[in-house]
Short mmCIF file of C-alpha atoms in Angstrom, two decimals:
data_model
loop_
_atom_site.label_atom_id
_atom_site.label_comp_id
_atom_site.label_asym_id
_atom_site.label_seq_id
_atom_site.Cartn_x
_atom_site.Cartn_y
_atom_site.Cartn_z
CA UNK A 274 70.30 104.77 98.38
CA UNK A 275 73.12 102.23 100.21
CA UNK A 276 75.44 105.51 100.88
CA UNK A 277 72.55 107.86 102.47
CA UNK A 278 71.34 104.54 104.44
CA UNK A 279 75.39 104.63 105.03
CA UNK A 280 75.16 108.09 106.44
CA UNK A 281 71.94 108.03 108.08
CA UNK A 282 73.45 105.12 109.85
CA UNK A 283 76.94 107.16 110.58
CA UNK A 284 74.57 110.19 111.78
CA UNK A 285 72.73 108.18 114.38
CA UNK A 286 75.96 106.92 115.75
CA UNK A 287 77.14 110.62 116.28
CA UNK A 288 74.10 111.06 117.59
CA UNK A 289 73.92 108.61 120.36
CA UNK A 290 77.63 109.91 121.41
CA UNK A 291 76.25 113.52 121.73
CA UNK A 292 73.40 111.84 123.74
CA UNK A 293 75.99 110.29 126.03
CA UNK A 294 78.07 113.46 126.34
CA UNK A 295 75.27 115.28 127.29
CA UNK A 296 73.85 113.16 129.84
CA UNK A 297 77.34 112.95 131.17
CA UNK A 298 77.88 116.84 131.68
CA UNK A 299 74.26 117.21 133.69
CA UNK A 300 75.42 113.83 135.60
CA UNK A 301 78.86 116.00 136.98
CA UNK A 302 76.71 119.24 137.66
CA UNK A 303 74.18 117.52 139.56
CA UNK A 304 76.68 115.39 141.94
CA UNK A 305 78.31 119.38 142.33
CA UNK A 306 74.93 120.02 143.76
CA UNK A 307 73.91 122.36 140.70
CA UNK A 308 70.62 121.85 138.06
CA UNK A 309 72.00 122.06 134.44
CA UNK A 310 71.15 122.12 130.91
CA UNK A 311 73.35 120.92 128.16
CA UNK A 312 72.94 121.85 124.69
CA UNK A 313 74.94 120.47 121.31
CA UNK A 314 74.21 121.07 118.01
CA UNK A 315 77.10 119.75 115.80
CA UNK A 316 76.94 119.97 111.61
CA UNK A 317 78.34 118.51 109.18
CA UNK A 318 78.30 119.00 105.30
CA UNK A 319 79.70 119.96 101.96
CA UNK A 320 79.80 123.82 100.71
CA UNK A 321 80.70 124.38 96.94
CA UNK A 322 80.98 128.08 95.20
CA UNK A 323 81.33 128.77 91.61
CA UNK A 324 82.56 131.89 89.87
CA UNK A 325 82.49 132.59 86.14
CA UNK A 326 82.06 128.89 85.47
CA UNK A 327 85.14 128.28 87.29
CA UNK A 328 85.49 126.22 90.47
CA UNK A 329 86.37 128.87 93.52
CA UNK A 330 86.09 126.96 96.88
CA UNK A 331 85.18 123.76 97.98
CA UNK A 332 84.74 123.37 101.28
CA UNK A 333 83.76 120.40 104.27
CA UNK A 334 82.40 121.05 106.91
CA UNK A 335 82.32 119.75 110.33
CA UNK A 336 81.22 122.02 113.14
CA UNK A 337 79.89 122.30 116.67
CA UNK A 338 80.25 122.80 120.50
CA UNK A 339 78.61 121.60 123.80
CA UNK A 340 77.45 124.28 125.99
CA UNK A 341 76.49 124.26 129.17
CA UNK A 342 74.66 126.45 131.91
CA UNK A 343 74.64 125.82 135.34
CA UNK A 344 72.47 126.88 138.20
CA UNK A 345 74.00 127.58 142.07
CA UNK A 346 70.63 128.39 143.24
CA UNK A 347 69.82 131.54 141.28
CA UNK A 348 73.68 132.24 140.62
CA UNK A 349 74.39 131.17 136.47
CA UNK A 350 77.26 129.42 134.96
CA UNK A 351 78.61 128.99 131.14
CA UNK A 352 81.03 127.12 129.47
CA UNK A 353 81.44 125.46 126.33
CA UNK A 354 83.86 122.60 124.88
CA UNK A 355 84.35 121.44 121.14
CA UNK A 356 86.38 118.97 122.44
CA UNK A 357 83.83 115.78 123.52
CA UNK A 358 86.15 113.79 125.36
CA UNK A 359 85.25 113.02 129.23
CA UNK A 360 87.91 114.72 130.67
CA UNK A 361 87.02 117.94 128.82
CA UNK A 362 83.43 117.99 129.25
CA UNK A 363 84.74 117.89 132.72
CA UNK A 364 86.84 120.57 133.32
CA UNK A 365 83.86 122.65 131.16
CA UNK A 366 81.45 121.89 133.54
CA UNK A 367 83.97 122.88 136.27
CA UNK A 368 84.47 126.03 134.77
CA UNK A 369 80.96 127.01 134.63
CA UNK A 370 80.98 126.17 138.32
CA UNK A 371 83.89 128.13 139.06
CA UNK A 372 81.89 131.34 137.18
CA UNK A 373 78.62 130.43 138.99
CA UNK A 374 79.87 131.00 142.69
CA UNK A 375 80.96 134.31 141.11
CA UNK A 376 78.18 135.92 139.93
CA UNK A 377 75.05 137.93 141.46
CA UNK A 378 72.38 135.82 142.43
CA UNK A 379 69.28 137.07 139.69
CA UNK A 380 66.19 136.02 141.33
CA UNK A 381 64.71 134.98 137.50
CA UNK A 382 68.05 132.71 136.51
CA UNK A 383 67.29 128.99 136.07
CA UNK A 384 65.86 126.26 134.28
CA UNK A 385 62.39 126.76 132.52
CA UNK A 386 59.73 125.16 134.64
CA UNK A 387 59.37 121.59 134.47
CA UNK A 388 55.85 121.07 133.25
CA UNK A 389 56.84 122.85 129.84
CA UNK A 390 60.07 120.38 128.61
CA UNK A 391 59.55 118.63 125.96
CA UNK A 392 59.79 115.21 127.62
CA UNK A 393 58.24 113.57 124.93
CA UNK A 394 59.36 115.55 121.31
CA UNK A 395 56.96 115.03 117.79
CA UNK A 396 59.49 113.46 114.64
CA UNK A 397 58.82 116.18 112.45
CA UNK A 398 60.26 114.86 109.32
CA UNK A 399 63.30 117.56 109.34
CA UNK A 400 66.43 115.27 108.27
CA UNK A 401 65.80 113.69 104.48
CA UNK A 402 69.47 112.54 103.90
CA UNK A 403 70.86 112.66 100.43
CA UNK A 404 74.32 111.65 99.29
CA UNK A 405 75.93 114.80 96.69
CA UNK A 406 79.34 113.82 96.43
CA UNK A 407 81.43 117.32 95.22
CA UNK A 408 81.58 116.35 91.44
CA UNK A 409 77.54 116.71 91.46
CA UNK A 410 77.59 119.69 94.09
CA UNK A 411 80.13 121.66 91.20
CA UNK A 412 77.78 120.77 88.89
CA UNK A 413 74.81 122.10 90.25
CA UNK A 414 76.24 125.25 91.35
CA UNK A 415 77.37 125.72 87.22
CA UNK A 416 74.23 124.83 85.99
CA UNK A 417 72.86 128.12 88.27
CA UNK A 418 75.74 130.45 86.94
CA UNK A 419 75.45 128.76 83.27
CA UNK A 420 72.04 129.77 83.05
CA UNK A 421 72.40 133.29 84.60
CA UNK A 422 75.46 134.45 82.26
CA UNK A 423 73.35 132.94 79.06
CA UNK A 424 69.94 134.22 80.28
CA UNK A 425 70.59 137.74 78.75
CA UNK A 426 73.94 140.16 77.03
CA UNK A 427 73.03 142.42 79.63
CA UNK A 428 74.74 139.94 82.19
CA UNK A 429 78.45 141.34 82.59
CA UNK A 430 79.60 139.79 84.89
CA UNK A 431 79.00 137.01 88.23
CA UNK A 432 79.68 137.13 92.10
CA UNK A 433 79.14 133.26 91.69
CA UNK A 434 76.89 130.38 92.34
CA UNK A 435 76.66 128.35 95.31
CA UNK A 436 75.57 124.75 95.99
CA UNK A 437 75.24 124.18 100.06
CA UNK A 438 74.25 120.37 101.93
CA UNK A 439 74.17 120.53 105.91
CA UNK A 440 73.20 117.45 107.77
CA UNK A 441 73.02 117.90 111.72
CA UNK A 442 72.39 116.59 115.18
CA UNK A 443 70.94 118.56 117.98
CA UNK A 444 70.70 117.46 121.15
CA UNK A 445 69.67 119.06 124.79
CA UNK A 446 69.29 117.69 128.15
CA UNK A 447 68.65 119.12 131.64
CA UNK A 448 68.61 117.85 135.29
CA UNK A 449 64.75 117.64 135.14
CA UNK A 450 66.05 114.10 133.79
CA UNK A 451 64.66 115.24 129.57
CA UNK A 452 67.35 114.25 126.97
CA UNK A 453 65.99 114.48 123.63
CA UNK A 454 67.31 114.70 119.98
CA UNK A 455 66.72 114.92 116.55
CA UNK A 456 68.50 115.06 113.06
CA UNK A 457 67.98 117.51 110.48
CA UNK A 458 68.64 118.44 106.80
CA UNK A 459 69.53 121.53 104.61
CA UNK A 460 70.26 121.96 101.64
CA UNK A 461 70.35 124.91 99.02
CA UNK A 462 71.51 126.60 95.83
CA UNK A 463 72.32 130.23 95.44
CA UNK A 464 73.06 132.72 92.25
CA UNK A 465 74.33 136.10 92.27
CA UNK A 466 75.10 138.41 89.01
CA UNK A 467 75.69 141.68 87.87
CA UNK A 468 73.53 143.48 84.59
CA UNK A 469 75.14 146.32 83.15
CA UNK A 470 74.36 149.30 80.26
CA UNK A 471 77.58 151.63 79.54
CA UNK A 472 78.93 152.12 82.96
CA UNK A 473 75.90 151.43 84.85
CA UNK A 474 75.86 147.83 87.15
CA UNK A 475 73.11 146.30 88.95
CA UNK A 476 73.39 143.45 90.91
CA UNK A 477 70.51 140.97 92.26
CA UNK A 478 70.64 137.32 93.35
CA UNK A 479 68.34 134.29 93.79
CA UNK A 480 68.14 131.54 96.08
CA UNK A 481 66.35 127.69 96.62
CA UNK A 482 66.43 126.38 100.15
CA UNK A 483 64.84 122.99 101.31
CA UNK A 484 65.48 120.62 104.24
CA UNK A 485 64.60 117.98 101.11
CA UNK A 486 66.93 117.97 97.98
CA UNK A 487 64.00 116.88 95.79
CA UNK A 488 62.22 119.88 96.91
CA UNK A 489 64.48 122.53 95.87
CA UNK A 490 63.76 124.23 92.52
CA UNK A 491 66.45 123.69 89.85
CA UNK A 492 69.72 125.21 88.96
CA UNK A 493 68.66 126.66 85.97
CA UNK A 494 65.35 128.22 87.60
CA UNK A 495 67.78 129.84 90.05
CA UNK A 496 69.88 131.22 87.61
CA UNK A 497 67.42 132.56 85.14
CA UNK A 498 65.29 134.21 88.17
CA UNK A 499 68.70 136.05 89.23
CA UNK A 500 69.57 137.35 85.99
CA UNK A 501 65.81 138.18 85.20
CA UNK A 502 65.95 140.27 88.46
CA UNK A 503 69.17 142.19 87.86
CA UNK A 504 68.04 143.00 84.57
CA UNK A 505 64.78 144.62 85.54
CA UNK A 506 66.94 146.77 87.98
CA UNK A 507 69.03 148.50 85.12
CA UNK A 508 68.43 151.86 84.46
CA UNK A 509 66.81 153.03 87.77
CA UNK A 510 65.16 156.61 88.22
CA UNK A 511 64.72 158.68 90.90
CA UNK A 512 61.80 159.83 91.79
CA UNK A 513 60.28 163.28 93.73
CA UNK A 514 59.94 163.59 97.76
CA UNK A 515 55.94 162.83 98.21
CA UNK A 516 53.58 160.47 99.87
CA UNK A 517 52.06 157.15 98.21
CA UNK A 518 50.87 153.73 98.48
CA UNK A 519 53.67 150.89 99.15
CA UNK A 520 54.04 147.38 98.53
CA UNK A 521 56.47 145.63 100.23
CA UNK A 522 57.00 142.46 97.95
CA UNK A 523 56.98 139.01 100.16
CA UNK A 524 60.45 138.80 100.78
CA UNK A 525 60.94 142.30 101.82
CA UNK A 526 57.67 141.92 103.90
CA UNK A 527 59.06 138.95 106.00
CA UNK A 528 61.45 141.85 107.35
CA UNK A 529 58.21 143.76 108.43
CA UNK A 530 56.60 141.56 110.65
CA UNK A 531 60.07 140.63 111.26
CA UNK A 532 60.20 143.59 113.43
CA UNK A 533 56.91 143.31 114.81
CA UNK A 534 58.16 139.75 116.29
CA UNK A 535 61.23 142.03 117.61
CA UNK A 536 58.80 143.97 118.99
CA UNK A 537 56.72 141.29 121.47
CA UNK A 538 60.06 139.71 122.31
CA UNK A 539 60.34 139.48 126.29
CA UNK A 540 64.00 140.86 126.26
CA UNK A 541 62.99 143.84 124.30
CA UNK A 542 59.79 144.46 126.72
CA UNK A 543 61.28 143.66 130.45
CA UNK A 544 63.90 146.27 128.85
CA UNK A 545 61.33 148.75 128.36
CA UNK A 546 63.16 148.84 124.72
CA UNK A 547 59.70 148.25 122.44
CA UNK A 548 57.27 150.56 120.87
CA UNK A 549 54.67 147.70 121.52
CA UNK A 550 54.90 148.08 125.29
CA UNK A 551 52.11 146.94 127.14
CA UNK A 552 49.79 146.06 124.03
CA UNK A 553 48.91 142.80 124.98
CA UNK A 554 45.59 142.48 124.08
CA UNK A 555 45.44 145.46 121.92
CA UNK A 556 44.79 145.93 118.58
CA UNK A 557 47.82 146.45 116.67
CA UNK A 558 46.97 145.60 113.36
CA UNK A 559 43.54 146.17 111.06
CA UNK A 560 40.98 143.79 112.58
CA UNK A 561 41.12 140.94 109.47
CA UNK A 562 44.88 140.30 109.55
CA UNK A 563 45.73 137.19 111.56
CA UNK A 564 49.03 135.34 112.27
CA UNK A 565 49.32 131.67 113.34
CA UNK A 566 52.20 130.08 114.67
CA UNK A 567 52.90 126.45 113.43
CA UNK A 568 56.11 124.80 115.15
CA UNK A 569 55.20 121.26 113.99
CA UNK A 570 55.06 121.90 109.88
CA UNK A 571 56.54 118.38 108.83
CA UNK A 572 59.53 119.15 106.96
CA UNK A 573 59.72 122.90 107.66
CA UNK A 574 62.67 125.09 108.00
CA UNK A 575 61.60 126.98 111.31
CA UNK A 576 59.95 123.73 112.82
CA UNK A 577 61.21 122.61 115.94
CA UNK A 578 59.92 120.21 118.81
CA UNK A 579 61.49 122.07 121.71
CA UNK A 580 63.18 125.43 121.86
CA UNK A 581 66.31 126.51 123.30
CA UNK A 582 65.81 126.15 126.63
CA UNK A 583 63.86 122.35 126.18
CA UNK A 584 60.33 123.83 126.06
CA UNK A 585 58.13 122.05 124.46
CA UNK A 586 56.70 123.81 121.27
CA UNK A 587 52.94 124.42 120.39
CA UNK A 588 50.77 125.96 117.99
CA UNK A 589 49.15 129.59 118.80
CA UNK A 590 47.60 132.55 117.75
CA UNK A 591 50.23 135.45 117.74
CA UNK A 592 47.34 138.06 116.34
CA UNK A 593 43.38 137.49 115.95
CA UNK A 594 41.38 139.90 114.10
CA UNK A 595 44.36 142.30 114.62
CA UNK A 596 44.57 142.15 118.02
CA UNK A 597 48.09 140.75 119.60
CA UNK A 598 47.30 137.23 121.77
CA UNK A 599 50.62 136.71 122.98
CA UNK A 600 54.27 137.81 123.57
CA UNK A 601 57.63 135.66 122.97
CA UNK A 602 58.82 134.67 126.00
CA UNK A 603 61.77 132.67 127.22
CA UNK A 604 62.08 131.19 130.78
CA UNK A 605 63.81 134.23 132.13
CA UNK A 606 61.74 137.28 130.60
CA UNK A 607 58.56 135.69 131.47
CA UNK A 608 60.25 135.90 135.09
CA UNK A 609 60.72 139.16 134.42
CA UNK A 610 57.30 139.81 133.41
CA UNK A 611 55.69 137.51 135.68
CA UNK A 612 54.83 135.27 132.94
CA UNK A 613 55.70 131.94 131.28
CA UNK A 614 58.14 131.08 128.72
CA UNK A 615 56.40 130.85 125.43
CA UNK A 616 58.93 128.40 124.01
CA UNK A 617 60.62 131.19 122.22
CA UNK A 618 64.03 130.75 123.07
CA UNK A 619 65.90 130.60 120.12
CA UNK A 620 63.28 132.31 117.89
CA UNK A 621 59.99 131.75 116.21
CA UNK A 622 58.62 128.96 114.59
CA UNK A 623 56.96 128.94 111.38
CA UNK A 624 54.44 132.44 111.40
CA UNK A 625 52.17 131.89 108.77
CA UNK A 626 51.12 135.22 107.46
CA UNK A 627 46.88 134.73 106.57
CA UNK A 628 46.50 136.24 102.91
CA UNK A 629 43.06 138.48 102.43
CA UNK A 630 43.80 139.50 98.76
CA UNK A 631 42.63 137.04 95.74
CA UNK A 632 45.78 136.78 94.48
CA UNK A 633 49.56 137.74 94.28
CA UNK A 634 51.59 140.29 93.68
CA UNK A 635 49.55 141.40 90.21
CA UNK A 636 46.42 141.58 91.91
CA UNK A 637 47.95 143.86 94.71
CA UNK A 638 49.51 146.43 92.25
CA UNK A 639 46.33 146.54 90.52
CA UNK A 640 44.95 147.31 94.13
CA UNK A 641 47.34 149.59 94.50
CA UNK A 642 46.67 151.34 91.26
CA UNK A 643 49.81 154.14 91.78
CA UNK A 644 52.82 153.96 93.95
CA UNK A 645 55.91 152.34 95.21
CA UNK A 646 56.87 148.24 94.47
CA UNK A 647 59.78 147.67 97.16
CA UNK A 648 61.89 144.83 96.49
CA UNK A 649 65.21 145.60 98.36
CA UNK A 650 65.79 147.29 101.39
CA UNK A 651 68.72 148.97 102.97
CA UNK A 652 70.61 149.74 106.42
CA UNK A 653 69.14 149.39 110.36
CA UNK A 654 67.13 152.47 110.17
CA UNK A 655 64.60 151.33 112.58
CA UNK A 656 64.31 152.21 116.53
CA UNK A 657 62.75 149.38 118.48
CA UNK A 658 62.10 151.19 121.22
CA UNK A 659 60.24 154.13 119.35
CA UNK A 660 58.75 152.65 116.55
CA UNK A 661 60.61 154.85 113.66
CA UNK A 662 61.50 153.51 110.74
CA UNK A 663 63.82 155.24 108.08
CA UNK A 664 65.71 152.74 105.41
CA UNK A 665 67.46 152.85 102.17
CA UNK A 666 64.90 151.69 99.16
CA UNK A 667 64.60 150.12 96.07
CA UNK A 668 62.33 149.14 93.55
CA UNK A 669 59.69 150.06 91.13
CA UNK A 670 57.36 152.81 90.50
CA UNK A 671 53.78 151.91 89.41
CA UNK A 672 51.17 153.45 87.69
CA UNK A 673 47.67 152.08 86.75
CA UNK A 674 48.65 149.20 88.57
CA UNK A 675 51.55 148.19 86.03
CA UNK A 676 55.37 148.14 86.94
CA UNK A 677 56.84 151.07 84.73
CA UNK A 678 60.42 151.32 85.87
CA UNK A 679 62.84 150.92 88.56
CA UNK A 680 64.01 153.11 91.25
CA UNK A 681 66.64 153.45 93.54
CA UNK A 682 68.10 155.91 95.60
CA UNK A 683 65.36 156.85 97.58
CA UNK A 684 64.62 156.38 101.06
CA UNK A 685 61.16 155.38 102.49
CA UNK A 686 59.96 156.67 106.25
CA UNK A 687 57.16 156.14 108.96
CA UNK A 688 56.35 154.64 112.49
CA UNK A 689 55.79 151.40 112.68
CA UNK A 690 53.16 151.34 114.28
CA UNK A 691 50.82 153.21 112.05
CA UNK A 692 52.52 150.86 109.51
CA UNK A 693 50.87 148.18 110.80
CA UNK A 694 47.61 149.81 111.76
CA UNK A 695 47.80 151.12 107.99
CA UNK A 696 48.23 147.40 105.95
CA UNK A 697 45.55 147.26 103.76
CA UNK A 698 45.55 143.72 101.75
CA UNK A 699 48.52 140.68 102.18
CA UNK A 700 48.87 138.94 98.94
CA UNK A 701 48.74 134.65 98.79
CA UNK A 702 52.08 135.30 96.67
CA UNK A 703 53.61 133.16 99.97
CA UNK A 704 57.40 133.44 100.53
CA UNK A 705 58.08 129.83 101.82
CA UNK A 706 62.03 130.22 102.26
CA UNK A 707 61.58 132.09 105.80
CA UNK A 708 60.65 131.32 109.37
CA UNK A 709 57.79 133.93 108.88
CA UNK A 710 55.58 132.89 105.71
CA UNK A 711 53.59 136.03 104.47
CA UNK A 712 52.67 137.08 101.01
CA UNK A 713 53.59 141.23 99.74
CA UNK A 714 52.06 143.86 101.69
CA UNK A 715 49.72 146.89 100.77
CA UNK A 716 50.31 149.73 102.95
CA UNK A 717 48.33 152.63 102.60
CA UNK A 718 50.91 155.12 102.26
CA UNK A 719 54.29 156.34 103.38
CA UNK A 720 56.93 158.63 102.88
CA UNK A 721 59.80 159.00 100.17
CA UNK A 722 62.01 160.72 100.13
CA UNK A 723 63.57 161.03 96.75
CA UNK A 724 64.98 164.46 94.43
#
């Protein structure tokens, strides 16, 4: 307890520094006659890999950069410094100066309008410190791999095991006179191994992530779950070119709405670059399926106070009843849309998926009845701006709504929008390890393309 106190303590020295730094760039910028906004974000930690019960890499960490954008009127600035002396925070905020007076005045360029900073920023219980000196960190990251290689003989071999703690800082200020901070927390354990029959190898991995230590789930439960998985991929089949119910299983499904988030992003739709053009206020998805946006989770991995740009975050409804509420918006596409930012820079913030099936992931292929399980999902096959999507698949083939045996090689096809239109249950099997939180997904059918 004495050495995180010790840390904790160390952290909020750092912190007050960056504080300083910042408010010291926006202080030069302003007597230059420019607004400003300073951003650092600067990370510290302790990475640790295993391989084959052997120790590979250990590794400390200490990264991060102050960046800085200036505003000539509507003409824009950057520069950035790792170094946090005065004198170079100086000649960074004279360089984005210098590239300000030299660039096309854009009518939308500037700070995000006052009245949405984040002048006053919720503690959101992000940074739970916790001291893992490296003899425990190699230790945790064995007890993953241990458990993998003895989980099953079908386990030939290891890409290793990984034990990860990150402890940051991030702070932002602007000319508006806002300066706020906070500290945060990550930490995480990873396993990756490869099954194998005669010549065949699979390979699958597993992963814990938490912003609390305490939180994460054990080494061994990593390890087992990773060999379980590769193990269930042996022996894959191919299957024939046809039509047929999908699930996408919940971490495959964060990738769908994934690219339904890509889709209401301002900088896709002032681009004209979105298949989801001008549906604001449409339905877009079947009229029970709802999405809520939480920022201010406590302890959450996608919650944030403020955004990118200093916006204050808030709760909303992204989709009602299947009908879209709202796009993503920073300061500068809502410009271009003649909107306001959103307080999207940077991302989203904690989309919570709502479940409408009575159960998981059993209770969906028994839904289901016969079709395709999808649990990994390859190459960018999917066009933004039209809406097709084409990607590498694997998985499982179903049948009276039991798993019968794995496939891979195939490919699976449609347009996303008539994927959406065409979900027909989200299970309460919640990932929790992504920024968007949905269970797996019931489509009503797609194609696949397989012999």
């Amino acid at each position: 307890m004495e050495i995180s106190q010790n840390q904790t303590a160390l952290l909020k020295q750092q912190e007050q520094a960056l504080r300083d730094a910042v408010s010291y760039a926006v202080e030069i910028a302003q007597k230059a006659g420019a607004s400003a906004e300073v951003a650092v974000t600067k990370v510290n930690g302790l990475s640790v890999s295993t391989r084959l019960k052997e120790v590979e890499n250990v590794e400390f960490n200490n990264d991060g950069a102050l960046g800085i954008s200036v505003y000539l009127g509507q003409q824009k600035g950057n520069a950035s410094t790792s170094d946090l002396s005065k004198d170079a925070i100086k000649n960074a905020v004279e360089a984005a100066l210098a590239i300000a007076k030299y660039t096309s005045p854009d009518e939308c360029a500037g700070l995000a309008d006052k009245e949405l900073m984040a002048f006053e920023a919720p503690s959101l219980a992000l940074y739970n410190p916790a001291e893992v000196d490296v003899d425990q960190a190699i230790e945790l990251a064995l007890q993953a791999e241990t458990a993998a290689l003895d989980y099953d003989k079908r386990i030939v071999n290891s890409n290793g095991a990984s034990f990860n703690s990150h402890n940051g800082v991030r702070v932002y200020g602007n000319s508006y006179g806002m300066l706020q901070s906070y500290l945060s927390s990550r930490y995480s354990i990873s396993c990756s191994v490869l099954s194998g029959i005669d010549d065949e190898l699979e390979n699958d991995y597993e992963y814990t992530v938490s912003r609390d230590l305490n939180a994460l789930e054990s080494p061994v439960w990593v390890g087992e779950n990773a060999a379980k998985k590769a193990v269930a991929r042996l022996q894959p089949r191919k299957i024939t070119t046809q039509e047929a119910p999908v699930i996408f299983l919940n971490d495959v499904a964060t990738g769908l709405i994934g690219s339904l988030a890509g889709a209401i992003s301002g900088g896709s739709l002032y681009r004209k670059a979105s298949f989801l053009l001008d549906h604001l206020g449409r339905q877009i998805l079947p009229d029970w399926f709802h999405i809520s946006e939480r920022p201010h989770l406590m302890g959450r991995l996608a919650s944030t106070p403020f955004d990118s740009e200093g916006v204050k975050t808030q709760s909303r409804e992204i989709v009602e009843q299947g009908i879209l509420r709202t796009y993503l918006l920073t300061s500068y596409s809502g410009r271009k849309l003649g909107m306001q930012s959103t307080g999207h820079a940077g991302g989203i913030h904690n989309w919570l998926v709502r479940p409408n099936a009575n159960g998981g992931l059993d209770s969906l292929l028994r839904q289901m009845g016969r079709g395709l399980l999808v649990t990994d999902l390859m190459g960018q096959g999917v066009n933004m701006v039209t809406g097709d999507y084409s990607r590498g698949a694997a998985g499982f083939w179903v049948e009276n709504g039991e798993i019968q045996y794995p496939v891979a090689e195939i490919t699976i096809a449609g347009r996303l929008k008539d994927m959406l239109r065409d979900i027909v249950a989200v299970g309460d099997d919640i990932e929790q390890r992504s920024n968007i939180q949905t269970g797996s997904i019931l489509l009503e059918s797609m194609k696949i393309s397989g012999n």
